[in-house]
């Protein structure tokens, strides 16, 4: 079974600075999908960024980017120019290509709580 | 758009009581999911439904039942609540045709406490 590990339970960053959240995963598959979800204090989770393992280019969405290291099984999230609204719990998630159709499932890490200091 | 709506948002139960968490989505999604979130545990899948009339067990189904009433609604029932079921419950849905890359759309969660 796949596992997702987020080794940083909590992180903090100063407003306008850059922070990197770590995620590693364990899999024997060669093709899969990785996600970062954000859960702000209102508790509704939203997708931040997505990466397909077959793509070498790192995904980027505005101030959010990933550093995908397939050989190392690492998928870190970089937040540039941090804003107060970035404060949230961030979850890394893995989806196997074999979990398609009715068996679509995400495996989540335990989360990293990000605090943004003004 | 309302998206995914869960009710109730908060509930306190006594051990042995039963209750149903309701979930509805207005995005015409086929697949729906129930997760539970516990401190230090991330999200764990309880049950999912690929389409109306079908349901399947996830990682932690014991103590729960589900009903996919129609395309919009997917309910989670606790027949005899236990303190171990104290958690925050999230309903989610997935857009059709996105099985390979699709994101999940989550509700705001239901915080359940079992005394």
Coordinates of C-alpha atoms in Angstrom, one line a residue:
Chain A
X1 CA 0.0 0.0 0.0
X2 CA 1.1 3.5 -0.7
X3 CA 2.1 5.8 2.1
X4 CA 2.4 9.5 2.2
X5 CA 4.6 11.2 4.8
X6 CA 4.7 14.8 5.8
X7 CA 7.5 15.2 8.3
X8 CA 6.7 18.8 9.4
X9 CA 3.6 18.9 11.6
X10 CA 3.9 22.7 11.8
X11 CA 5.7 25.4 9.9
X12 CA 5.7 29.2 10.1
X13 CA 6.7 31.9 7.7
X14 CA 6.9 35.7 7.6
X15 CA 4.5 37.4 5.3
X16 CA 6.1 38.0 1.9
X17 CA 8.7 35.3 2.4
X18 CA 9.0 31.9 0.9
X19 CA 8.3 28.6 2.6
X20 CA 8.7 25.0 1.5
X21 CA 6.5 22.1 2.8
X22 CA 7.9 18.6 2.5
X23 CA 6.2 15.5 1.3
X24 CA 7.6 12.0 0.6
X25 CA 5.7 8.9 -0.5
X26 CA 6.3 5.3 -0.9
X27 CA 5.2 3.5 -4.0
X28 CA 6.3 0.7 -6.4
X29 CA 4.3 2.2 -9.3
X30 CA 5.9 4.2 -12.0
X31 CA 3.0 6.4 -13.0
X32 CA 0.7 8.2 -10.5
X33 CA -0.6 11.6 -9.5
X34 CA 0.3 13.8 -6.6
X35 CA -1.7 16.6 -5.1
X36 CA -1.4 19.4 -2.5
X37 CA -4.7 20.3 -0.8
X38 CA -5.2 23.3 1.4
X39 CA -7.5 23.3 4.4
X40 CA -8.1 26.8 5.8
X41 CA -9.7 27.4 9.2
X42 CA -13.1 27.3 7.6
X43 CA -12.3 23.6 7.1
X44 CA -13.3 23.2 3.4
X45 CA -10.4 21.6 1.6
X46 CA -9.4 22.9 -1.8
X47 CA -6.9 21.7 -4.4
X48 CA -3.8 23.9 -4.6
X49 CA -1.7 22.1 -7.2
X50 CA -1.4 18.8 -9.1
X51 CA 1.5 16.9 -10.6
X52 CA 1.5 13.9 -13.0
X53 CA 4.4 11.6 -12.3
X54 CA 5.1 11.1 -16.0
X55 CA 5.7 14.8 -16.5
X56 CA 9.2 16.0 -15.7
X57 CA 8.3 19.6 -15.5
X58 CA 7.3 20.8 -12.1
X59 CA 3.8 22.1 -11.8
X60 CA 3.2 25.8 -11.0
X61 CA 0.1 27.7 -10.1
X62 CA 0.8 31.4 -9.5
X63 CA 2.7 31.7 -6.2
X64 CA 2.6 27.9 -5.6
X65 CA 5.1 25.5 -7.2
X66 CA 6.3 22.0 -6.6
X67 CA 9.7 20.4 -6.6
X68 CA 9.0 16.9 -7.8
X69 CA 11.9 14.5 -7.4
X70 CA 10.6 11.2 -8.7
X71 CA 13.7 9.1 -7.9
X72 CA 13.7 10.4 -4.4
X73 CA 9.9 10.1 -4.2
X74 CA 9.7 13.6 -2.9
X75 CA 7.0 16.2 -3.7
X76 CA 7.5 19.5 -1.9
X77 CA 5.3 22.6 -2.1
X78 CA 6.9 26.0 -2.3
X79 CA 4.8 29.1 -1.5
X80 CA 6.4 32.3 -2.6
X81 CA 5.5 35.8 -1.4
X82 CA 3.5 34.2 1.5
X83 CA 0.2 36.0 2.4
X84 CA -1.9 35.9 5.5
X85 CA -4.5 34.0 3.6
X86 CA -2.1 31.1 3.0
X87 CA -2.4 30.1 6.7
X88 CA -3.9 26.7 6.7
X89 CA -3.3 23.0 7.0
X90 CA -1.7 21.6 3.9
X91 CA -2.1 18.0 2.9
X92 CA -0.1 16.1 0.4
X93 CA -2.0 13.3 -1.4
X94 CA -1.2 10.4 -3.7
X95 CA -3.4 8.7 -6.3
X96 CA -2.4 5.5 -8.0
X97 CA -3.2 5.0 -11.7
X98 CA -4.7 1.7 -10.7
X99 CA -7.4 3.4 -8.6
X100 CA -9.4 4.6 -11.5
X101 CA -13.1 4.4 -12.1
X102 CA -15.1 3.3 -9.2
X103 CA -12.0 2.7 -7.2
X104 CA -10.6 6.2 -7.3
X105 CA -9.0 6.9 -4.0
X106 CA -6.6 9.4 -2.6
X107 CA -4.0 8.6 0.1
X108 CA -3.4 11.6 2.3
X109 CA -0.5 12.6 4.5
X110 CA -1.1 13.8 8.0
X111 CA -0.8 17.4 7.1
X112 CA 1.4 20.4 7.9
X113 CA -0.1 23.4 9.7
X114 CA 1.3 26.6 8.2
X115 CA 1.3 29.8 10.2
X116 CA 1.9 33.1 8.4
X117 CA 3.2 35.9 10.6
X118 CA 2.5 39.5 9.8
Chain B
X1 CA -22.7 27.5 -6.6
X2 CA -23.3 25.6 -3.3
X3 CA -20.9 22.8 -4.2
X4 CA -20.9 20.1 -1.6
X5 CA -23.1 20.7 1.4
X6 CA -23.0 18.7 4.6
X7 CA -25.4 18.7 7.5
X8 CA -25.2 18.9 10.4
X9 CA -22.0 20.9 11.0
X10 CA -21.8 19.9 14.6
X11 CA -23.3 17.0 16.6
X12 CA -22.8 15.6 20.0
X13 CA -24.0 12.0 20.6
X14 CA -24.0 9.6 23.5
X15 CA -22.5 6.2 23.1
X16 CA -25.0 3.8 21.4
X17 CA -27.0 6.5 19.8
X18 CA -27.5 6.6 16.0
X19 CA -27.4 9.4 13.6
X20 CA -27.0 10.2 9.9
X21 CA -24.7 12.7 8.2
X22 CA -26.2 14.1 5.1
X23 CA -24.3 15.2 2.0
X24 CA -25.5 16.7 -1.2
X25 CA -23.7 18.1 -4.2
X26 CA -25.2 20.2 -7.0
X27 CA -22.4 19.8 -9.5
X28 CA -23.8 16.7 -11.3
X29 CA -20.9 14.6 -10.1
X30 CA -21.1 10.8 -10.3
X31 CA -18.6 9.8 -7.6
X32 CA -18.9 10.7 -4.0
X33 CA -16.8 9.9 -0.9
X34 CA -16.9 10.0 2.9
X35 CA -13.7 10.7 4.8
X36 CA -12.9 11.1 8.4
X37 CA -10.2 13.3 9.7
X38 CA -8.5 12.7 13.0
X39 CA -5.6 14.7 14.6
X40 CA -2.3 13.4 13.3
X41 CA -4.0 10.9 11.0
X42 CA -4.8 12.9 7.8
X43 CA -7.9 11.8 6.0
X44 CA -9.0 8.3 5.8
X45 CA -11.6 7.0 3.3
X46 CA -14.7 5.4 4.9
X47 CA -16.9 4.6 1.9
X48 CA -17.3 5.8 -1.6
X49 CA -19.9 5.6 -4.3
X50 CA -19.0 5.6 -8.0
X51 CA -22.6 6.2 -9.1
X52 CA -26.2 6.2 -8.0
X53 CA -27.0 2.8 -6.6
X54 CA -23.4 1.6 -5.9
X55 CA -21.3 1.9 -2.8
X56 CA -17.9 0.4 -1.8
X57 CA -15.9 0.2 1.4
X58 CA -12.9 2.3 1.9
X59 CA -10.1 2.0 4.4
X60 CA -12.1 2.3 7.6
X61 CA -15.7 1.2 7.0
X62 CA -16.4 -0.6 10.3
X63 CA -19.2 1.0 12.3
X64 CA -20.7 2.9 9.3
X65 CA -23.2 2.4 6.6
X66 CA -23.9 4.6 3.6
X67 CA -26.7 5.2 1.2
X68 CA -26.5 6.7 -2.2
X69 CA -30.1 8.0 -2.4
X70 CA -29.8 9.6 -5.8
X71 CA -27.1 11.3 -7.8
X72 CA -27.0 14.3 -5.6
X73 CA -27.1 12.7 -2.1
X74 CA -24.8 10.4 -0.2
X75 CA -25.5 9.8 3.5
X76 CA -23.3 8.3 6.2
X77 CA -25.0 6.5 9.1
X78 CA -23.7 5.5 12.5
X79 CA -25.9 2.8 13.9
X80 CA -24.4 2.7 17.3
X81 CA -22.0 5.5 17.9
X82 CA -18.8 4.8 19.8
X83 CA -16.2 7.3 21.3
X84 CA -13.7 6.1 18.7
X85 CA -16.0 7.7 16.0
X86 CA -15.4 11.1 17.4
X87 CA -14.0 12.9 14.4
X88 CA -14.5 15.4 11.7
X89 CA -16.3 13.9 8.7
X90 CA -15.9 15.2 5.1
X91 CA -18.0 14.4 2.1
X92 CA -16.4 14.9 -1.3
X93 CA -17.3 14.5 -4.9
X94 CA -15.4 14.1 -8.2
X95 CA -16.2 15.6 -11.6
X96 CA -17.1 13.1 -14.3
X97 CA -14.4 12.2 -16.8
X98 CA -11.6 13.2 -14.5
X99 CA -10.6 9.7 -13.2
X100 CA -7.0 10.2 -14.1
X101 CA -6.3 13.7 -12.9
X102 CA -9.4 14.9 -11.1
X103 CA -9.5 16.8 -7.9
X104 CA -12.0 16.1 -5.2
X105 CA -14.5 18.8 -4.1
X106 CA -15.0 18.8 -0.4
X107 CA -17.8 19.9 1.9
X108 CA -17.0 22.0 5.0
X109 CA -17.0 19.0 7.3
X110 CA -19.2 17.8 10.2
X111 CA -17.7 17.7 13.6
X112 CA -19.0 14.7 15.6
X113 CA -18.4 14.1 19.3
X114 CA -19.4 10.9 20.9
X115 CA -19.5 10.9 24.7

